PDB file of C-alpha atoms and ligand atoms in Angstrom:
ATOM      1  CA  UNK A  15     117.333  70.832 121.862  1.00 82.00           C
ATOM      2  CA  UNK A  16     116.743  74.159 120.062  1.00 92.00           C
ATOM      3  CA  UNK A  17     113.510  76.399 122.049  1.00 95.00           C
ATOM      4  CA  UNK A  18     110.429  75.736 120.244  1.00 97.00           C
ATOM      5  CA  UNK A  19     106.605  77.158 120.478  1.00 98.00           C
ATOM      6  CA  UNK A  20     104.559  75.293 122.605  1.00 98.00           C
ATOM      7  CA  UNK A  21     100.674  75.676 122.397  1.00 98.00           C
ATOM      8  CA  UNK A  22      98.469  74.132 124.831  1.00 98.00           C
ATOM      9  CA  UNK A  23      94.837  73.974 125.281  1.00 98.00           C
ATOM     10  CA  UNK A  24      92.792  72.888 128.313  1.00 98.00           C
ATOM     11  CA  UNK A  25      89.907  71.708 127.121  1.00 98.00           C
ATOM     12  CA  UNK A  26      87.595  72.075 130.741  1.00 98.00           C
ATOM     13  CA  UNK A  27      85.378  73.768 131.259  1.00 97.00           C
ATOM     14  CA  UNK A  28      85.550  73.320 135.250  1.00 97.00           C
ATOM     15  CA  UNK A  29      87.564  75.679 138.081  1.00 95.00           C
ATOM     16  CA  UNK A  30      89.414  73.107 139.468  1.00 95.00           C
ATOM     17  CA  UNK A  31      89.481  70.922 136.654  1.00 97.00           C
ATOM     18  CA  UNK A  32      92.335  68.045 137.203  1.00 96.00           C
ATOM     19  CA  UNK A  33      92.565  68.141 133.143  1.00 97.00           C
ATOM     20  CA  UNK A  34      93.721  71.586 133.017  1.00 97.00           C
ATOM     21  CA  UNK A  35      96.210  70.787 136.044  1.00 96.00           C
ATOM     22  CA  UNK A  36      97.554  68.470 134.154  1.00 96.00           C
ATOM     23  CA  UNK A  37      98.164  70.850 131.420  1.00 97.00           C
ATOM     24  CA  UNK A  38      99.641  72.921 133.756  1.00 96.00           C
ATOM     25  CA  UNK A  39     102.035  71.191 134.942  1.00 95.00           C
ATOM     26  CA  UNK A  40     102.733  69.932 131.872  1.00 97.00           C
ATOM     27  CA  UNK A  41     103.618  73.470 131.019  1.00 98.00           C
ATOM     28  CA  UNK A  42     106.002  74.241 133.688  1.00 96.00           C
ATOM     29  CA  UNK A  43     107.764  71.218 132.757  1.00 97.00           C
ATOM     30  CA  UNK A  44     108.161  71.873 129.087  1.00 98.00           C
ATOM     31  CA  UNK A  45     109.013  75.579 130.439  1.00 98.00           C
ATOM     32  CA  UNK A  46     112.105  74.483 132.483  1.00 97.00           C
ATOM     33  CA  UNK A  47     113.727  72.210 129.504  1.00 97.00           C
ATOM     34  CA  UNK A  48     113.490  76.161 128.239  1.00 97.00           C
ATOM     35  CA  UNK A  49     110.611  76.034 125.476  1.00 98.00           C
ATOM     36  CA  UNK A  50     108.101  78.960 125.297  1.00 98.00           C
ATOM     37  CA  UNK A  51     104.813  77.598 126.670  1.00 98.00           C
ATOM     38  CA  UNK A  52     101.634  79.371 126.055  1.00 98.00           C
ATOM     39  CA  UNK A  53      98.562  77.999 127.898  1.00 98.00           C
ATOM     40  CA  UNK A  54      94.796  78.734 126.682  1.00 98.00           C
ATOM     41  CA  UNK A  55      92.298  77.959 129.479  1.00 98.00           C
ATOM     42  CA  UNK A  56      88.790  77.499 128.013  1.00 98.00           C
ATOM     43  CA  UNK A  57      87.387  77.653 131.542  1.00 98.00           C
ATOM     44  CA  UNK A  58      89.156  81.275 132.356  1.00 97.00           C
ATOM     45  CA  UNK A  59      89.060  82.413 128.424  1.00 97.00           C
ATOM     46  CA  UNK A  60      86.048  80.739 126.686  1.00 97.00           C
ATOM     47  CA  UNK A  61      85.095  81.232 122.988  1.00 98.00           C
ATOM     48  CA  UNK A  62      82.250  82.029 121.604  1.00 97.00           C
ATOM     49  CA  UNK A  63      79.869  79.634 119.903  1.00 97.00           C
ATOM     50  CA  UNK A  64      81.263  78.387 116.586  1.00 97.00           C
ATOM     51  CA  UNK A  65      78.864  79.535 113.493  1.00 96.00           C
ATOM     52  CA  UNK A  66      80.095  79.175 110.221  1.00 95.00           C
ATOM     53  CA  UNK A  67      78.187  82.199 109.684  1.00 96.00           C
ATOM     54  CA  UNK A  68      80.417  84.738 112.076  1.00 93.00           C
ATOM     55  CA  UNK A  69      83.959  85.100 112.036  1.00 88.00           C
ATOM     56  CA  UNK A  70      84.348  86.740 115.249  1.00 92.00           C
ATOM     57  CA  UNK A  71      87.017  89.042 114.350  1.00 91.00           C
ATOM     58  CA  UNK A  72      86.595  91.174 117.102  1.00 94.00           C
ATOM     59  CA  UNK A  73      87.190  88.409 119.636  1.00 96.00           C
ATOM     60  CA  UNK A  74      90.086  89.058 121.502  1.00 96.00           C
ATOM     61  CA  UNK A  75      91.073  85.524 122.939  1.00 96.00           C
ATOM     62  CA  UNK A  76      90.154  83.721 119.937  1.00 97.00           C
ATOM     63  CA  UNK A  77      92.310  85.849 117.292  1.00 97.00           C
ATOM     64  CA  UNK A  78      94.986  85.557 120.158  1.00 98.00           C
ATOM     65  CA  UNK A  79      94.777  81.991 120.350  1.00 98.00           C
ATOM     66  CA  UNK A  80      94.477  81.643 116.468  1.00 98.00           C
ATOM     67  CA  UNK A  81      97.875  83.691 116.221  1.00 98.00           C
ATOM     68  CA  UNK A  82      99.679  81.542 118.634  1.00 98.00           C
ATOM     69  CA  UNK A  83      99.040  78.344 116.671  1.00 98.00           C
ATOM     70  CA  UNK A  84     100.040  79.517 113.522  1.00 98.00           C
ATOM     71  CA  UNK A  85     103.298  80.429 115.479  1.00 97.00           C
ATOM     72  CA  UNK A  86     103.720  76.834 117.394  1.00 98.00           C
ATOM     73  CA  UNK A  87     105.891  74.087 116.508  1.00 97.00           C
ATOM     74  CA  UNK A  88     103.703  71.377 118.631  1.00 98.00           C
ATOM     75  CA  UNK A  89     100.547  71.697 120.222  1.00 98.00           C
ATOM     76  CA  UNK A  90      98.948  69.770 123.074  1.00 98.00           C
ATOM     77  CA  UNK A  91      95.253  69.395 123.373  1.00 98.00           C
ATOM     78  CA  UNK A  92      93.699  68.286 126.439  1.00 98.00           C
ATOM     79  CA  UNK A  93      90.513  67.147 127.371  1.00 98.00           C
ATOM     80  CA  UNK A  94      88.438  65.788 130.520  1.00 98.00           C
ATOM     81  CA  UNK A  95      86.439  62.377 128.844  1.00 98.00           C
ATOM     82  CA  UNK A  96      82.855  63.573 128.414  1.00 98.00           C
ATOM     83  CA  UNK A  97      80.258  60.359 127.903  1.00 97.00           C
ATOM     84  CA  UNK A  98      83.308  58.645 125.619  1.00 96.00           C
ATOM     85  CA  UNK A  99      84.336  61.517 123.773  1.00 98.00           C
ATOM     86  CA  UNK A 100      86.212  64.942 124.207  1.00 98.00           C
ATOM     87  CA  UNK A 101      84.652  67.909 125.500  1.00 98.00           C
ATOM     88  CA  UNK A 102      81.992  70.254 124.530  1.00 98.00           C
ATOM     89  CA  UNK A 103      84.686  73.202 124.911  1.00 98.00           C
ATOM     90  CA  UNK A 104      87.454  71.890 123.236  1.00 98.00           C
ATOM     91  CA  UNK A 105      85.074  70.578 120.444  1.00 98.00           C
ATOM     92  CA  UNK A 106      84.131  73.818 120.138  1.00 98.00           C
ATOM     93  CA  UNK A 107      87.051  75.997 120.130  1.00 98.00           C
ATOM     94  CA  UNK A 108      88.387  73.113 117.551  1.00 98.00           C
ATOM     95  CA  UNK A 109      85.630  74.068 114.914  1.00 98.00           C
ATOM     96  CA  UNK A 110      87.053  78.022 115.162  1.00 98.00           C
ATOM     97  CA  UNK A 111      90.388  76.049 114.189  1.00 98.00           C
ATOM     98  CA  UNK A 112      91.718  74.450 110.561  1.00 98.00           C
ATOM     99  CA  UNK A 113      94.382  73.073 108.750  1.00 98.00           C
ATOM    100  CA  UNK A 114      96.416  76.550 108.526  1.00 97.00           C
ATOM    101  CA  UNK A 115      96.434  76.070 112.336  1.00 98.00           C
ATOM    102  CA  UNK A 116      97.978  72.448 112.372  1.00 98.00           C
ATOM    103  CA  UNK A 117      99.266  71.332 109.157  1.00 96.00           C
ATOM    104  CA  UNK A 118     102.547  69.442 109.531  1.00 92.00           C
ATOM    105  CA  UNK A 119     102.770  70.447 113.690  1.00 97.00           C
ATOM    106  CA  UNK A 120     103.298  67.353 116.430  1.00 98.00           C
ATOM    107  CA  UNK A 121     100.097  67.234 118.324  1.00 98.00           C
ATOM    108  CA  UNK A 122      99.649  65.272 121.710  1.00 98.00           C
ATOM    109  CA  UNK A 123      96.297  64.101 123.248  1.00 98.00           C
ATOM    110  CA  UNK A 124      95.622  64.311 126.942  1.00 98.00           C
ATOM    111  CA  UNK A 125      93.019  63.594 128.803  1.00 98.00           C
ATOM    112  CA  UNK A 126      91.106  63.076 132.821  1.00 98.00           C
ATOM    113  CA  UNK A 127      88.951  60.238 133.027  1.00 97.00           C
ATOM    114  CA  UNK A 128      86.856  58.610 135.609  1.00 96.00           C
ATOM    115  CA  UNK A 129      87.459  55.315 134.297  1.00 92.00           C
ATOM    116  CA  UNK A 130      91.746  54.202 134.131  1.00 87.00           C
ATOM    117  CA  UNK A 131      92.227  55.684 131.000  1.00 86.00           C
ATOM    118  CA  UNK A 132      90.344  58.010 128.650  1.00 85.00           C
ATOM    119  CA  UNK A 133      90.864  55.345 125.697  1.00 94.00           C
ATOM    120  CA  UNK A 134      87.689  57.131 123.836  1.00 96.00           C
ATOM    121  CA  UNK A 135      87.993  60.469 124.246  1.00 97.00           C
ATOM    122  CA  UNK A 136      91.966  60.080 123.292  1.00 98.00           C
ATOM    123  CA  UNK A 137      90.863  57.946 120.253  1.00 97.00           C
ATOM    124  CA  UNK A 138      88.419  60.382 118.987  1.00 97.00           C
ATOM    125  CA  UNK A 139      91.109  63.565 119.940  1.00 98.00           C
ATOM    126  CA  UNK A 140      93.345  61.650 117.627  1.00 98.00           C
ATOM    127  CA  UNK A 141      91.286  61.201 115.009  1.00 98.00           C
ATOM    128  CA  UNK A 142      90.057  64.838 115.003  1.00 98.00           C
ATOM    129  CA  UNK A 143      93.502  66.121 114.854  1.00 98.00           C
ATOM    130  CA  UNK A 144      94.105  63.844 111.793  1.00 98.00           C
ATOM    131  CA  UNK A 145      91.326  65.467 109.632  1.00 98.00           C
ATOM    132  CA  UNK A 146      93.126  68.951 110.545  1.00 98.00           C
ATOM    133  CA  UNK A 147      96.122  67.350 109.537  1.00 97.00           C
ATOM    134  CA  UNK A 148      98.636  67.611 112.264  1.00 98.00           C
ATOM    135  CA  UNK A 149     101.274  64.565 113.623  1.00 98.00           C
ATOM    136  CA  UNK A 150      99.623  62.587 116.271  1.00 98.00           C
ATOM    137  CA  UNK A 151     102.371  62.123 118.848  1.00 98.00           C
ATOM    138  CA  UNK A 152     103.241  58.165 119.061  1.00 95.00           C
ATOM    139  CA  UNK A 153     102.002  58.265 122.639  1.00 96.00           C
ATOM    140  CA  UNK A 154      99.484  59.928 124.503  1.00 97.00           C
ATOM    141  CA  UNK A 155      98.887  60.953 128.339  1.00 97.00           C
ATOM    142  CA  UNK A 156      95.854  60.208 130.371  1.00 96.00           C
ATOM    143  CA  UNK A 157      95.183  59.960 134.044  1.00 95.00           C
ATOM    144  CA  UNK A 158      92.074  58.455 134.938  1.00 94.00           C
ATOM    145  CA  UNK A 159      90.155  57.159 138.180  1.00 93.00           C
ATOM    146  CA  UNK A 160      92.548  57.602 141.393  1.00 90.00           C
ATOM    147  CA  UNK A 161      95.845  58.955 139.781  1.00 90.00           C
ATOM    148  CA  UNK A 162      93.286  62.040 139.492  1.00 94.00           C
ATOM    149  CA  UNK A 163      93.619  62.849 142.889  1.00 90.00           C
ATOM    150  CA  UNK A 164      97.061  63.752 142.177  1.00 90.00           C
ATOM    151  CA  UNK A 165      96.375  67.155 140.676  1.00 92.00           C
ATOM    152  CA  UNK A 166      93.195  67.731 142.914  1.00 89.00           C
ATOM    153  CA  UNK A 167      94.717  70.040 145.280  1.00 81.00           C
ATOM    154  CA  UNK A 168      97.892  71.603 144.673  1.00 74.00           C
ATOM    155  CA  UNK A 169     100.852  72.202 147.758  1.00 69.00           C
ATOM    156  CA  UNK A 170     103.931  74.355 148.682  1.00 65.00           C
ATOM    157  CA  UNK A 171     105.571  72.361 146.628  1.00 70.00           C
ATOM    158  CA  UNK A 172     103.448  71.618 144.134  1.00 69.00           C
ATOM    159  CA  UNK A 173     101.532  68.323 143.527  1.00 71.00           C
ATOM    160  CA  UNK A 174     102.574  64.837 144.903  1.00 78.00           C
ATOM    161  CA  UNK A 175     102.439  62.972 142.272  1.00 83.00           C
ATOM    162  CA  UNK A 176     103.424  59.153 141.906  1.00 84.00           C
ATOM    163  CA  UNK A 177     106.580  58.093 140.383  1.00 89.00           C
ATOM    164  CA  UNK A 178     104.849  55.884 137.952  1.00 89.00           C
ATOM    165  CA  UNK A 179     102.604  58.449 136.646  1.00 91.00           C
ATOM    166  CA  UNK A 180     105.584  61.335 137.068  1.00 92.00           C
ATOM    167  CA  UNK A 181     108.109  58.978 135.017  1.00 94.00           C
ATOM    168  CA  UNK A 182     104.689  58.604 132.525  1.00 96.00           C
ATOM    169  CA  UNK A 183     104.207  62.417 131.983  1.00 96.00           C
ATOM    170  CA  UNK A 184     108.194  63.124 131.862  1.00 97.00           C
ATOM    171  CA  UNK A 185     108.392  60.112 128.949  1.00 97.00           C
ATOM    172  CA  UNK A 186     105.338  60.933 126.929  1.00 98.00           C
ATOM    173  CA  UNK A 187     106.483  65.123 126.961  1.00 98.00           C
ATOM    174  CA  UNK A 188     109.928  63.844 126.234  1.00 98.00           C
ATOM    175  CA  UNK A 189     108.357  61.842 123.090  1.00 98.00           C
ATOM    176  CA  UNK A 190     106.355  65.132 122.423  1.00 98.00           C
ATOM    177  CA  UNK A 191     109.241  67.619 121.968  1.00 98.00           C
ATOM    178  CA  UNK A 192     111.453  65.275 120.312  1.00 98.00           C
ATOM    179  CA  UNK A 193     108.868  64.910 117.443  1.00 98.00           C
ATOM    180  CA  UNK A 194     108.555  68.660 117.480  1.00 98.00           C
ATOM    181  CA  UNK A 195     111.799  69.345 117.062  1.00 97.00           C
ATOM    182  CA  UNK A 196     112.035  66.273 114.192  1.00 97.00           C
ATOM    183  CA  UNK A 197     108.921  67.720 112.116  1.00 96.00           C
ATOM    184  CA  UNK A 198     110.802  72.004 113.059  1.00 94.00           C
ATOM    185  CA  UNK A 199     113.888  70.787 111.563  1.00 91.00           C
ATOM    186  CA  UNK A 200     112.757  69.183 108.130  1.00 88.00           C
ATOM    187  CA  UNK A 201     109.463  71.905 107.600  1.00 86.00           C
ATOM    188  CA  UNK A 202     112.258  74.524 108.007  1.00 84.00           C
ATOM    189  CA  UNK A 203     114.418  72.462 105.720  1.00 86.00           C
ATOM    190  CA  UNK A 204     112.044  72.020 103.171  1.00 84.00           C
ATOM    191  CA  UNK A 205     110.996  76.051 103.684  1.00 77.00           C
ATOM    192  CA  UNK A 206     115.238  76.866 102.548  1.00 63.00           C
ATOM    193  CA  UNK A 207     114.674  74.364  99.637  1.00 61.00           C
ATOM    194  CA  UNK A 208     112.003  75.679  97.932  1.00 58.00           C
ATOM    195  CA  UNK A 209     112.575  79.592  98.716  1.00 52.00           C
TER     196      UNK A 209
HETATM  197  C1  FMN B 322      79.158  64.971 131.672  1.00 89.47           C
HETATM  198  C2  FMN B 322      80.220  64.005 132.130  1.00 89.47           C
HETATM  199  C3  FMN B 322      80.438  62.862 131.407  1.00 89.47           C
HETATM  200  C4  FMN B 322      81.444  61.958 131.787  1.00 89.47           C
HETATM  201  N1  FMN B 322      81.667  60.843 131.029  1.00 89.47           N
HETATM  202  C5  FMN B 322      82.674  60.011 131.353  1.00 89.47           C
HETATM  203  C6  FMN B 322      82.966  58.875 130.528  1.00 89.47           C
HETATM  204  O1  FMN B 322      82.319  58.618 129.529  1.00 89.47           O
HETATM  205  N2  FMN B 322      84.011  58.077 130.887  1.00 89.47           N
HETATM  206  C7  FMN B 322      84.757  58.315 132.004  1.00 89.47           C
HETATM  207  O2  FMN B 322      85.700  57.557 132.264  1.00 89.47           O
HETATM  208  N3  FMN B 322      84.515  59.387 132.800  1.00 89.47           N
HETATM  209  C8  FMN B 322      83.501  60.244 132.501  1.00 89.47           C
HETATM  210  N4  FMN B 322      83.245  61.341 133.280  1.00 89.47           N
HETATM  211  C9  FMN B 322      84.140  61.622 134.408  1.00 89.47           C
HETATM  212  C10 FMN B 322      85.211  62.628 134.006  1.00 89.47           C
HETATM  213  O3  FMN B 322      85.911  62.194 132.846  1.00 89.47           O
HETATM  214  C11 FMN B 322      86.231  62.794 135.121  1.00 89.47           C
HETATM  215  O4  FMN B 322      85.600  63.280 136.278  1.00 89.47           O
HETATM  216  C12 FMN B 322      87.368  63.721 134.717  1.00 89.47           C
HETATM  217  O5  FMN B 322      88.402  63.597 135.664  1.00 89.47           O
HETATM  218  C13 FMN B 322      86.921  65.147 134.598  1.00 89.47           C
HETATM  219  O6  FMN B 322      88.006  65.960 134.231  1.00 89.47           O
HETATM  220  P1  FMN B 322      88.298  67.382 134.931  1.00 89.47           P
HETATM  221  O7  FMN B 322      88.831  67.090 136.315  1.00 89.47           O
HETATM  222  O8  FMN B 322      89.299  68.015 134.044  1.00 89.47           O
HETATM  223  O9  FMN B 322      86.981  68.106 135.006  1.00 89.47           O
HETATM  224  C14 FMN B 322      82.229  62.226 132.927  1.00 89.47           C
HETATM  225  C15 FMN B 322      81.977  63.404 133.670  1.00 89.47           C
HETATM  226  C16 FMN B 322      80.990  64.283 133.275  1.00 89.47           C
HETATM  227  C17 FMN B 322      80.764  65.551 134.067  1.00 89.47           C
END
């Protein structure tokens, strides 16, 4: 598999947010199959307020952040489940965003949950990343209720985490990258074509 840009945001905006653990991890892994993995923490970096009436040009995270996603192949959005929906953060920092941003890019949905599995807030994700027109993955990740205590504290050797959920996170990544690399190849072929 050729190295590809990989964009992630974590969409809490809470310091020991299982969500953005998640993400994390998620990062390392995509990082040792050899991809360059760029994280953007709302909780450590947040945005400012969207206004359509401010560009915020001289906001340093969020022109860094809109840079990177021009550059990425996939991006992966995650999200704790807020009363059935995504969160305030990541709603947020996806009005700054547009179609230049995901057109044509592989997009997967993640999210915490207190209930088994974040069906709404994954749902709505989804649809959100359709109007910006990116891929939906064919899968999406979620832990939810007691797999969350997975990623609550972190050890030596980093989290325990159950084989169902592990072989879950390895499978749905695996799904991820391969319809990166699938939408890289024939936007790059179609980029020779018509140049
Ligand atoms: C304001 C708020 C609303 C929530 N709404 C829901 C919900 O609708 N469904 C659900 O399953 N869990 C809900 N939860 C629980 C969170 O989804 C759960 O704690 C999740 O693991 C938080 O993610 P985090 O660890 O990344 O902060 C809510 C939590 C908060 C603080």
């Amino acid at each position: 598999m050729v190295k590809m840009n990989i964009v992630i945001i974590a969409g809490s905006n809470r310091k020991s947010s299982t969500s953005t653990r998640l993400a994390g991890y998620s990062e390392r892994l995509m990082g040792q199959k050899g991809h360059s993995v760029t994280l953007f923490d709302l909780y450590r970096s947040p945005l400012p307020f969207y206004s359509p009436d401010e560009y915020h040009q001289e906001h340093v995270e969020l022109q860094v952040l809109k840079k990177s996603l021009v550059q990425a192949d996939g991006i992966v959005l995650v999200t704790p489940e807020y009363h059935g929906s995504i969160s305030g953060v990541l709603k947020n920092a996806l009005d700054h965003l547009g179609q230049e941003h995901f057109n044509n890019k592989a997009v997967l949905s993640v999210s915490s949950s207190g209930g088994a599995v974040g069906v709404s807030s994954l749902t709505q994700l989804q649809a959100i990343v359709r109007n910006l027109h990116g891929i939906n993955s064919p899968e999406w990740l979620s832990i939810g209720g007691a797999q969350r205590k997975w990623f609550e504290t972190e050890g030596q050797d980093g989290y325990e985490i159950g084989q169902d959920i592990n072989d879950r996170i390895h499978r749905v990544i695996g799904s991820f990258l391969d319809l990166t690399q699938l939408v890289r190849r024939e936007s790059h072929a179609a980029g020779s074509i018509s140049s």
